[in-house]
Amino acid sequence: STRFHYPSFLLEGQKEFFHLLEDVSNLLQSLKPGDSAYVLMTKWSEYDHKIRCFYEVFNRTHFTLVHVYFSRKELSDFHVKLAEKGVSGLGPTIYHIGKDNFRNMVMKREKVGDVHWHLQFGTQHIDYCKNVAIHMTALKSGVAPKS
């Protein structure tokens, strides 16, 4: 038994994102020199808008439910275990809420020490910036990322 259940749109909505990313991937693979990138940029913008809306609702819902059902001690223990295991899923979250907000608000609220930023979270943020965000920015601006 679980302590709470997420609204179905938060669970089912993720399927749509995978389809959109598959469309983006197919468009990227089909591009040839001289082709217009308009359709690709439009599809990427659709994905970007939907994923941002999803994460905004998810974060509000998730954090509210988590803080209602779990004690601070349980949450702190959980975050420490994630950091020790090297879970890398926080890079996008850190990027979208901002490094300073993550460090000054989330880490302090969850009582996660700065050592975890230097050992784990900072690396996840840098990895996301170098391997994902740079390409998103390039697609939006139409300017290739610098090597």
PDB file of N, CA and C in Angstrom, residues 95-131:
ATOM      1  N   TYR A  95      18.266  22.782 -13.240  1.00  0.00           N
ATOM      2  CA  TYR A  95      18.356  23.717 -14.367  1.00  0.00           C
ATOM      3  C   TYR A  95      17.112  24.605 -14.429  1.00  0.00           C
ATOM      4  N   HIS A  96      15.933  24.000 -14.319  1.00  0.00           N
ATOM      5  CA  HIS A  96      14.689  24.752 -14.515  1.00  0.00           C
ATOM      6  C   HIS A  96      14.311  25.629 -13.324  1.00  0.00           C
ATOM      7  N   ILE A  97      14.652  25.223 -12.106  1.00  0.00           N
ATOM      8  CA  ILE A  97      14.334  26.100 -10.970  1.00  0.00           C
ATOM      9  C   ILE A  97      15.489  27.031 -10.649  1.00  0.00           C
ATOM     10  N   GLY A  98      16.647  26.758 -11.216  1.00  0.00           N
ATOM     11  CA  GLY A  98      17.818  27.597 -11.006  1.00  0.00           C
ATOM     12  C   GLY A  98      18.727  27.034  -9.916  1.00  0.00           C
ATOM     13  N   LYS A  99      20.012  27.079 -10.201  1.00  0.00           N
ATOM     14  CA  LYS A  99      21.013  26.529  -9.280  1.00  0.00           C
ATOM     15  C   LYS A  99      20.918  27.180  -7.902  1.00  0.00           C
ATOM     16  N   ASP A 100      20.822  28.503  -7.874  1.00  0.00           N
ATOM     17  CA  ASP A 100      20.764  29.194  -6.583  1.00  0.00           C
ATOM     18  C   ASP A 100      19.494  28.856  -5.812  1.00  0.00           C
ATOM     19  N   ASN A 101      18.354  28.783  -6.504  1.00  0.00           N
ATOM     20  CA  ASN A 101      17.107  28.399  -5.835  1.00  0.00           C
ATOM     21  C   ASN A 101      17.210  26.987  -5.278  1.00  0.00           C
ATOM     22  N   PHE A 102      17.791  26.084  -6.044  1.00  0.00           N
ATOM     23  CA  PHE A 102      17.929  24.706  -5.576  1.00  0.00           C
ATOM     24  C   PHE A 102      18.787  24.651  -4.318  1.00  0.00           C
ATOM     25  N   ARG A 103      19.925  25.330  -4.371  1.00  0.00           N
ATOM     26  CA  ARG A 103      20.839  25.295  -3.215  1.00  0.00           C
ATOM     27  C   ARG A 103      20.268  26.030  -2.003  1.00  0.00           C
ATOM     28  N   ASN A 104      19.702  27.213  -2.232  1.00  0.00           N
ATOM     29  CA  ASN A 104      19.259  28.046  -1.121  1.00  0.00           C
ATOM     30  C   ASN A 104      17.881  27.692  -0.588  1.00  0.00           C
ATOM     31  N   MET A 105      17.050  27.085  -1.417  1.00  0.00           N
ATOM     32  CA  MET A 105      15.698  26.763  -0.958  1.00  0.00           C
ATOM     33  C   MET A 105      15.521  25.261  -0.737  1.00  0.00           C
ATOM     34  N   VAL A 106      15.700  24.485  -1.802  1.00  0.00           N
ATOM     35  CA  VAL A 106      15.410  23.048  -1.721  1.00  0.00           C
ATOM     36  C   VAL A 106      16.367  22.345  -0.763  1.00  0.00           C
ATOM     37  N   MET A 107      17.659  22.541  -0.958  1.00  0.00           N
ATOM     38  CA  MET A 107      18.622  21.837  -0.110  1.00  0.00           C
ATOM     39  C   MET A 107      18.495  22.257   1.350  1.00  0.00           C
ATOM     40  N   LYS A 108      18.288  23.546   1.593  1.00  0.00           N
ATOM     41  CA  LYS A 108      18.132  23.995   2.982  1.00  0.00           C
ATOM     42  C   LYS A 108      16.852  23.465   3.592  1.00  0.00           C
ATOM     43  N   ARG A 109      15.755  23.512   2.819  1.00  0.00           N
ATOM     44  CA  ARG A 109      14.476  23.022   3.335  1.00  0.00           C
ATOM     45  C   ARG A 109      14.553  21.541   3.676  1.00  0.00           C
ATOM     46  N   GLU A 110      15.250  20.779   2.828  1.00  0.00           N
ATOM     47  CA  GLU A 110      15.357  19.329   3.030  1.00  0.00           C
ATOM     48  C   GLU A 110      16.529  18.955   3.933  1.00  0.00           C
ATOM     49  N   LYS A 111      17.256  19.966   4.395  1.00  0.00           N
ATOM     50  CA  LYS A 111      18.405  19.761   5.283  1.00  0.00           C
ATOM     51  C   LYS A 111      19.452  18.841   4.665  1.00  0.00           C
ATOM     52  N   VAL A 112      19.739  19.112   3.391  1.00  0.00           N
ATOM     53  CA  VAL A 112      20.768  18.375   2.666  1.00  0.00           C
ATOM     54  C   VAL A 112      22.009  19.255   2.661  1.00  0.00           C
ATOM     55  N   GLY A 113      23.110  18.740   3.165  1.00  0.00           N
ATOM     56  CA  GLY A 113      24.334  19.519   3.299  1.00  0.00           C
ATOM     57  C   GLY A 113      24.977  19.890   1.975  1.00  0.00           C
ATOM     58  N   ASP A 114      25.788  20.953   2.006  1.00  0.00           N
ATOM     59  CA  ASP A 114      26.487  21.427   0.813  1.00  0.00           C
ATOM     60  C   ASP A 114      27.405  20.379   0.198  1.00  0.00           C
ATOM     61  N   VAL A 115      27.865  19.448   1.000  1.00  0.00           N
ATOM     62  CA  VAL A 115      28.756  18.422   0.468  1.00  0.00           C
ATOM     63  C   VAL A 115      28.064  17.656  -0.664  1.00  0.00           C
ATOM     64  N   HIS A 116      26.751  17.497  -0.574  1.00  0.00           N
ATOM     65  CA  HIS A 116      26.016  16.778  -1.627  1.00  0.00           C
ATOM     66  C   HIS A 116      25.966  17.583  -2.922  1.00  0.00           C
ATOM     67  N   TRP A 117      26.003  18.922  -2.794  1.00  0.00           N
ATOM     68  CA  TRP A 117      26.062  19.729  -4.013  1.00  0.00           C
ATOM     69  C   TRP A 117      27.373  19.457  -4.730  1.00  0.00           C
ATOM     70  N   HIS A 118      28.461  19.475  -3.979  1.00  0.00           N
ATOM     71  CA  HIS A 118      29.782  19.318  -4.581  1.00  0.00           C
ATOM     72  C   HIS A 118      30.027  17.884  -5.063  1.00  0.00           C
ATOM     73  N   LEU A 119      29.458  16.910  -4.381  1.00  0.00           N
ATOM     74  CA  LEU A 119      29.682  15.509  -4.765  1.00  0.00           C
ATOM     75  C   LEU A 119      28.704  15.006  -5.817  1.00  0.00           C
ATOM     76  N   GLN A 120      27.481  15.528  -5.823  1.00  0.00           N
ATOM     77  CA  GLN A 120      26.473  14.915  -6.670  1.00  0.00           C
ATOM     78  C   GLN A 120      25.658  15.915  -7.480  1.00  0.00           C
ATOM     79  N   PHE A 121      24.925  16.795  -6.810  1.00  0.00           N
ATOM     80  CA  PHE A 121      23.945  17.630  -7.494  1.00  0.00           C
ATOM     81  C   PHE A 121      24.582  18.590  -8.483  1.00  0.00           C
ATOM     82  N   GLY A 122      25.702  19.197  -8.117  1.00  0.00           N
ATOM     83  CA  GLY A 122      26.384  20.118  -9.021  1.00  0.00           C
ATOM     84  C   GLY A 122      26.808  19.429 -10.305  1.00  0.00           C
ATOM     85  N   THR A 123      27.291  18.196 -10.176  1.00  0.00           N
ATOM     86  CA  THR A 123      27.694  17.406 -11.344  1.00  0.00           C
ATOM     87  C   THR A 123      26.501  17.098 -12.235  1.00  0.00           C
ATOM     88  N   GLN A 124      25.370  16.775 -11.614  1.00  0.00           N
ATOM     89  CA  GLN A 124      24.148  16.487 -12.381  1.00  0.00           C
ATOM     90  C   GLN A 124      23.708  17.728 -13.146  1.00  0.00           C
ATOM     91  N   HIS A 125      23.794  18.884 -12.498  1.00  0.00           N
ATOM     92  CA  HIS A 125      23.415  20.138 -13.144  1.00  0.00           C
ATOM     93  C   HIS A 125      24.330  20.424 -14.329  1.00  0.00           C
ATOM     94  N   ILE A 126      25.630  20.300 -14.129  1.00  0.00           N
ATOM     95  CA  ILE A 126      26.603  20.544 -15.210  1.00  0.00           C
ATOM     96  C   ILE A 126      26.380  19.566 -16.358  1.00  0.00           C
ATOM     97  N   ASP A 127      26.158  18.296 -16.032  1.00  0.00           N
ATOM     98  CA  ASP A 127      25.918  17.279 -17.050  1.00  0.00           C
ATOM     99  C   ASP A 127      24.697  17.635 -17.890  1.00  0.00           C
ATOM    100  N   TYR A 128      23.622  18.049 -17.247  1.00  0.00           N
ATOM    101  CA  TYR A 128      22.399  18.416 -17.964  1.00  0.00           C
ATOM    102  C   TYR A 128      22.648  19.645 -18.841  1.00  0.00           C
ATOM    103  N   CYS A 129      23.336  20.641 -18.297  1.00  0.00           N
ATOM    104  CA  CYS A 129      23.625  21.855 -19.067  1.00  0.00           C
ATOM    105  C   CYS A 129      24.447  21.548 -20.313  1.00  0.00           C
ATOM    106  N   LYS A 130      25.484  20.714 -20.149  1.00  0.00           N
ATOM    107  CA  LYS A 130      26.395  20.405 -21.262  1.00  0.00           C
ATOM    108  C   LYS A 130      25.786  19.456 -22.291  1.00  0.00           C
ATOM    109  N   ASN A 131      24.932  18.539 -21.842  1.00  0.00           N
ATOM    110  CA  ASN A 131      24.456  17.496 -22.745  1.00  0.00           C
ATOM    111  C   ASN A 131      23.022  17.655 -23.219  1.00  0.00           C
TER     112      ASN A 131
END
